[in-house]
Amino acid sequence: HDAQQVFRRLLDAMSRPGRLQSLDDAAVRVDPPAGLGAATAAVLLTIADPALRVWFAPGVHAEALSAWLRFHTGARIADAAADADWLVLAADDACPDVWSDAAIGTDEAPHTAATLLVEVPSLSAARGLRLTGPGIEHHHALDVGGVGAAFWQARQSREHHFPLGADLVLTCGPLIAALPRSTRIALED
């Protein structure tokens, strides 16, 4: 039931870009390893299976996180970001280059694009990003802590590729928010 709840919240987040979804009940029952927050761990345990290729940003916990995910889900660990279906990184690793590394799909198969799963120190429905597009009536505001303007500018520069492009899921504690590739982003001052 926990996986169903997490999957439902993830679907809600993707269909309502920038709206915060809480995984309170399900995320609390997850015992993530060091270097991984509750919501990030819950999402990975829900979506990962032996067919999924996951890449963890290099760092002190990457090897342990790879072993944990392989043990619990059988997911394959990609050596390079370009080979992964899901790229998992912390806000500190959210550099502009990650957008270039992520698969964007093809004209024949846009669904083969990657999803970035970024754990950030704060998420709130406040000024920061101005979001427009499908699933947003007029516009929506989302403040994402710990991610620099260059990361968002790199994302903006790829919006013309739609329907190709990577999706983005943000996590913070038990919260998630998603920015599908169809969402348009503007930086607010």
Short mmCIF file of N, CA, C and O in Angstrom, two decimals, residues 89-136:
data_model
loop_
_atom_site.label_atom_id
_atom_site.label_comp_id
_atom_site.label_asym_id
_atom_site.label_seq_id
_atom_site.Cartn_x
_atom_site.Cartn_y
_atom_site.Cartn_z
N LEU A 89 20.54 12.81 -7.76
CA LEU A 89 21.59 13.71 -7.32
C LEU A 89 21.08 14.65 -6.23
O LEU A 89 19.88 14.86 -6.09
N ALA A 90 22.03 15.19 -5.50
CA ALA A 90 21.73 16.19 -4.48
C ALA A 90 21.77 17.57 -5.12
O ALA A 90 22.30 17.75 -6.22
N ALA A 91 21.23 18.56 -4.44
CA ALA A 91 21.20 19.93 -4.96
C ALA A 91 22.60 20.41 -5.32
O ALA A 91 22.79 21.09 -6.32
N ASP A 92 23.60 20.04 -4.53
CA ASP A 92 24.98 20.45 -4.80
C ASP A 92 25.50 19.92 -6.14
O ASP A 92 26.40 20.50 -6.73
N ASP A 93 24.93 18.80 -6.59
CA ASP A 93 25.36 18.19 -7.85
C ASP A 93 24.52 18.66 -9.04
O ASP A 93 24.77 18.23 -10.17
N ALA A 94 23.54 19.51 -8.78
CA ALA A 94 22.63 19.97 -9.84
C ALA A 94 23.28 21.09 -10.64
O ALA A 94 22.93 22.26 -10.52
N CYS A 95 24.22 20.72 -11.47
CA CYS A 95 24.91 21.68 -12.32
C CYS A 95 24.27 21.68 -13.71
O CYS A 95 23.55 20.75 -14.06
N PRO A 96 24.50 22.70 -14.49
CA PRO A 96 23.89 22.78 -15.82
C PRO A 96 24.20 21.58 -16.72
O PRO A 96 23.38 21.17 -17.53
N ASP A 97 25.39 21.00 -16.57
CA ASP A 97 25.80 19.88 -17.43
C ASP A 97 24.91 18.66 -17.31
O ASP A 97 24.83 17.86 -18.24
N VAL A 98 24.25 18.49 -16.18
CA VAL A 98 23.41 17.30 -16.00
C VAL A 98 22.28 17.26 -17.03
O VAL A 98 21.87 16.20 -17.46
N TRP A 99 21.81 18.43 -17.48
CA TRP A 99 20.78 18.47 -18.52
C TRP A 99 21.31 17.95 -19.84
O TRP A 99 20.60 17.30 -20.60
N SER A 100 22.58 18.23 -20.13
CA SER A 100 23.20 17.72 -21.36
C SER A 100 23.44 16.23 -21.28
O SER A 100 23.39 15.53 -22.29
N ASP A 101 23.74 15.73 -20.08
CA ASP A 101 24.02 14.31 -19.89
C ASP A 101 22.76 13.46 -19.94
O ASP A 101 22.82 12.29 -20.32
N ALA A 102 21.63 14.01 -19.53
CA ALA A 102 20.39 13.24 -19.43
C ALA A 102 19.81 12.94 -20.82
O ALA A 102 19.76 13.82 -21.68
N ALA A 103 19.36 11.71 -21.01
CA ALA A 103 18.72 11.33 -22.27
C ALA A 103 17.43 12.11 -22.45
O ALA A 103 16.66 12.30 -21.50
N ILE A 104 17.17 12.58 -23.69
CA ILE A 104 15.96 13.36 -23.95
C ILE A 104 14.93 12.59 -24.77
O ILE A 104 13.90 13.13 -25.14
N GLY A 105 15.21 11.31 -25.06
CA GLY A 105 14.30 10.52 -25.88
C GLY A 105 14.57 10.77 -27.36
O GLY A 105 15.52 11.45 -27.73
N THR A 106 13.71 10.21 -28.19
CA THR A 106 13.83 10.40 -29.64
C THR A 106 12.47 10.80 -30.18
O THR A 106 11.46 10.67 -29.49
N ASP A 107 12.44 11.24 -31.42
CA ASP A 107 11.16 11.60 -32.04
C ASP A 107 10.22 10.41 -32.05
O ASP A 107 9.02 10.56 -31.85
N GLU A 108 10.76 9.22 -32.29
CA GLU A 108 9.94 8.01 -32.33
C GLU A 108 9.56 7.52 -30.94
O GLU A 108 8.55 6.85 -30.76
N ALA A 109 10.39 7.82 -29.95
CA ALA A 109 10.16 7.31 -28.59
C ALA A 109 10.52 8.37 -27.55
O ALA A 109 11.50 8.24 -26.81
N PRO A 110 9.73 9.46 -27.45
CA PRO A 110 10.04 10.50 -26.46
C PRO A 110 9.94 9.99 -25.03
O PRO A 110 10.55 10.56 -24.13
N HIS A 111 9.21 8.90 -24.83
CA HIS A 111 9.05 8.33 -23.48
C HIS A 111 10.34 7.70 -22.95
O HIS A 111 10.42 7.36 -21.78
N THR A 112 11.36 7.59 -23.78
CA THR A 112 12.63 7.03 -23.32
C THR A 112 13.54 8.08 -22.69
O THR A 112 14.69 7.79 -22.37
N ALA A 113 13.02 9.27 -22.51
CA ALA A 113 13.80 10.34 -21.87
C ALA A 113 14.06 10.01 -20.41
O ALA A 113 13.32 9.25 -19.78
N ALA A 114 15.10 10.60 -19.87
CA ALA A 114 15.47 10.38 -18.47
C ALA A 114 14.63 11.26 -17.54
O ALA A 114 14.01 12.24 -17.96
N THR A 115 14.66 10.89 -16.27
CA THR A 115 14.07 11.70 -15.21
C THR A 115 15.16 12.01 -14.21
O THR A 115 15.90 11.12 -13.79
N LEU A 116 15.29 13.29 -13.86
CA LEU A 116 16.23 13.70 -12.84
C LEU A 116 15.50 13.70 -11.50
O LEU A 116 14.40 14.27 -11.40
N LEU A 117 16.07 13.07 -10.52
CA LEU A 117 15.52 13.04 -9.15
C LEU A 117 16.52 13.79 -8.29
O LEU A 117 17.61 13.30 -8.01
N VAL A 118 16.15 15.02 -7.91
CA VAL A 118 17.07 15.91 -7.20
C VAL A 118 16.57 16.16 -5.79
O VAL A 118 15.45 16.65 -5.60
N GLU A 119 17.40 15.85 -4.83
CA GLU A 119 17.08 16.11 -3.42
C GLU A 119 17.61 17.48 -3.05
O GLU A 119 18.79 17.77 -3.23
N VAL A 120 16.71 18.34 -2.56
CA VAL A 120 17.06 19.73 -2.25
C VAL A 120 16.84 20.03 -0.77
O VAL A 120 16.08 19.33 -0.10
N PRO A 121 17.48 21.07 -0.25
CA PRO A 121 17.32 21.39 1.17
C PRO A 121 15.99 22.04 1.53
O PRO A 121 15.57 22.01 2.68
N SER A 122 15.32 22.66 0.53
CA SER A 122 14.01 23.26 0.82
C SER A 122 13.16 23.34 -0.44
O SER A 122 13.68 23.51 -1.54
N LEU A 123 11.85 23.19 -0.24
CA LEU A 123 10.85 23.32 -1.30
C LEU A 123 9.67 24.05 -0.71
O LEU A 123 9.18 23.68 0.36
N SER A 124 9.20 25.09 -1.39
CA SER A 124 8.02 25.79 -0.90
C SER A 124 7.27 26.43 -2.06
O SER A 124 7.84 26.71 -3.11
N ALA A 125 6.00 26.67 -1.83
CA ALA A 125 5.15 27.34 -2.83
C ALA A 125 5.32 28.83 -2.66
O ALA A 125 4.43 29.54 -2.20
N ALA A 126 6.49 29.33 -3.01
CA ALA A 126 6.82 30.75 -2.88
C ALA A 126 7.58 31.20 -4.12
O ALA A 126 7.96 30.38 -4.96
N ARG A 127 7.79 32.51 -4.21
CA ARG A 127 8.53 33.05 -5.36
C ARG A 127 9.89 32.41 -5.49
O ARG A 127 10.57 32.13 -4.53
N GLY A 128 10.28 32.16 -6.71
CA GLY A 128 11.56 31.56 -7.05
C GLY A 128 11.51 31.21 -8.52
O GLY A 128 12.17 31.81 -9.34
N LEU A 129 10.66 30.23 -8.83
CA LEU A 129 10.40 29.86 -10.22
C LEU A 129 8.94 30.20 -10.53
O LEU A 129 8.06 29.99 -9.71
N ARG A 130 8.72 30.70 -11.73
CA ARG A 130 7.35 30.93 -12.22
C ARG A 130 7.08 29.87 -13.27
O ARG A 130 7.77 29.81 -14.29
N LEU A 131 6.13 29.01 -12.99
CA LEU A 131 5.85 27.85 -13.83
C LEU A 131 4.57 28.05 -14.62
O LEU A 131 3.56 28.52 -14.08
N THR A 132 4.61 27.68 -15.90
CA THR A 132 3.42 27.71 -16.75
C THR A 132 3.44 26.44 -17.61
O THR A 132 4.46 25.79 -17.76
N GLY A 133 2.27 26.12 -18.17
CA GLY A 133 2.19 24.98 -19.07
C GLY A 133 1.05 24.05 -18.69
O GLY A 133 0.22 24.37 -17.82
N PRO A 134 0.99 22.89 -19.33
CA PRO A 134 -0.08 21.93 -19.05
C PRO A 134 -0.13 21.55 -17.57
O PRO A 134 0.89 21.34 -16.93
N GLY A 135 -1.35 21.50 -17.03
CA GLY A 135 -1.55 21.17 -15.62
C GLY A 135 -1.50 22.37 -14.70
O GLY A 135 -1.68 22.24 -13.49
N ILE A 136 -1.26 23.55 -15.26
CA ILE A 136 -1.19 24.79 -14.48
C ILE A 136 -2.18 25.77 -15.10
O ILE A 136 -2.01 26.14 -16.27
#
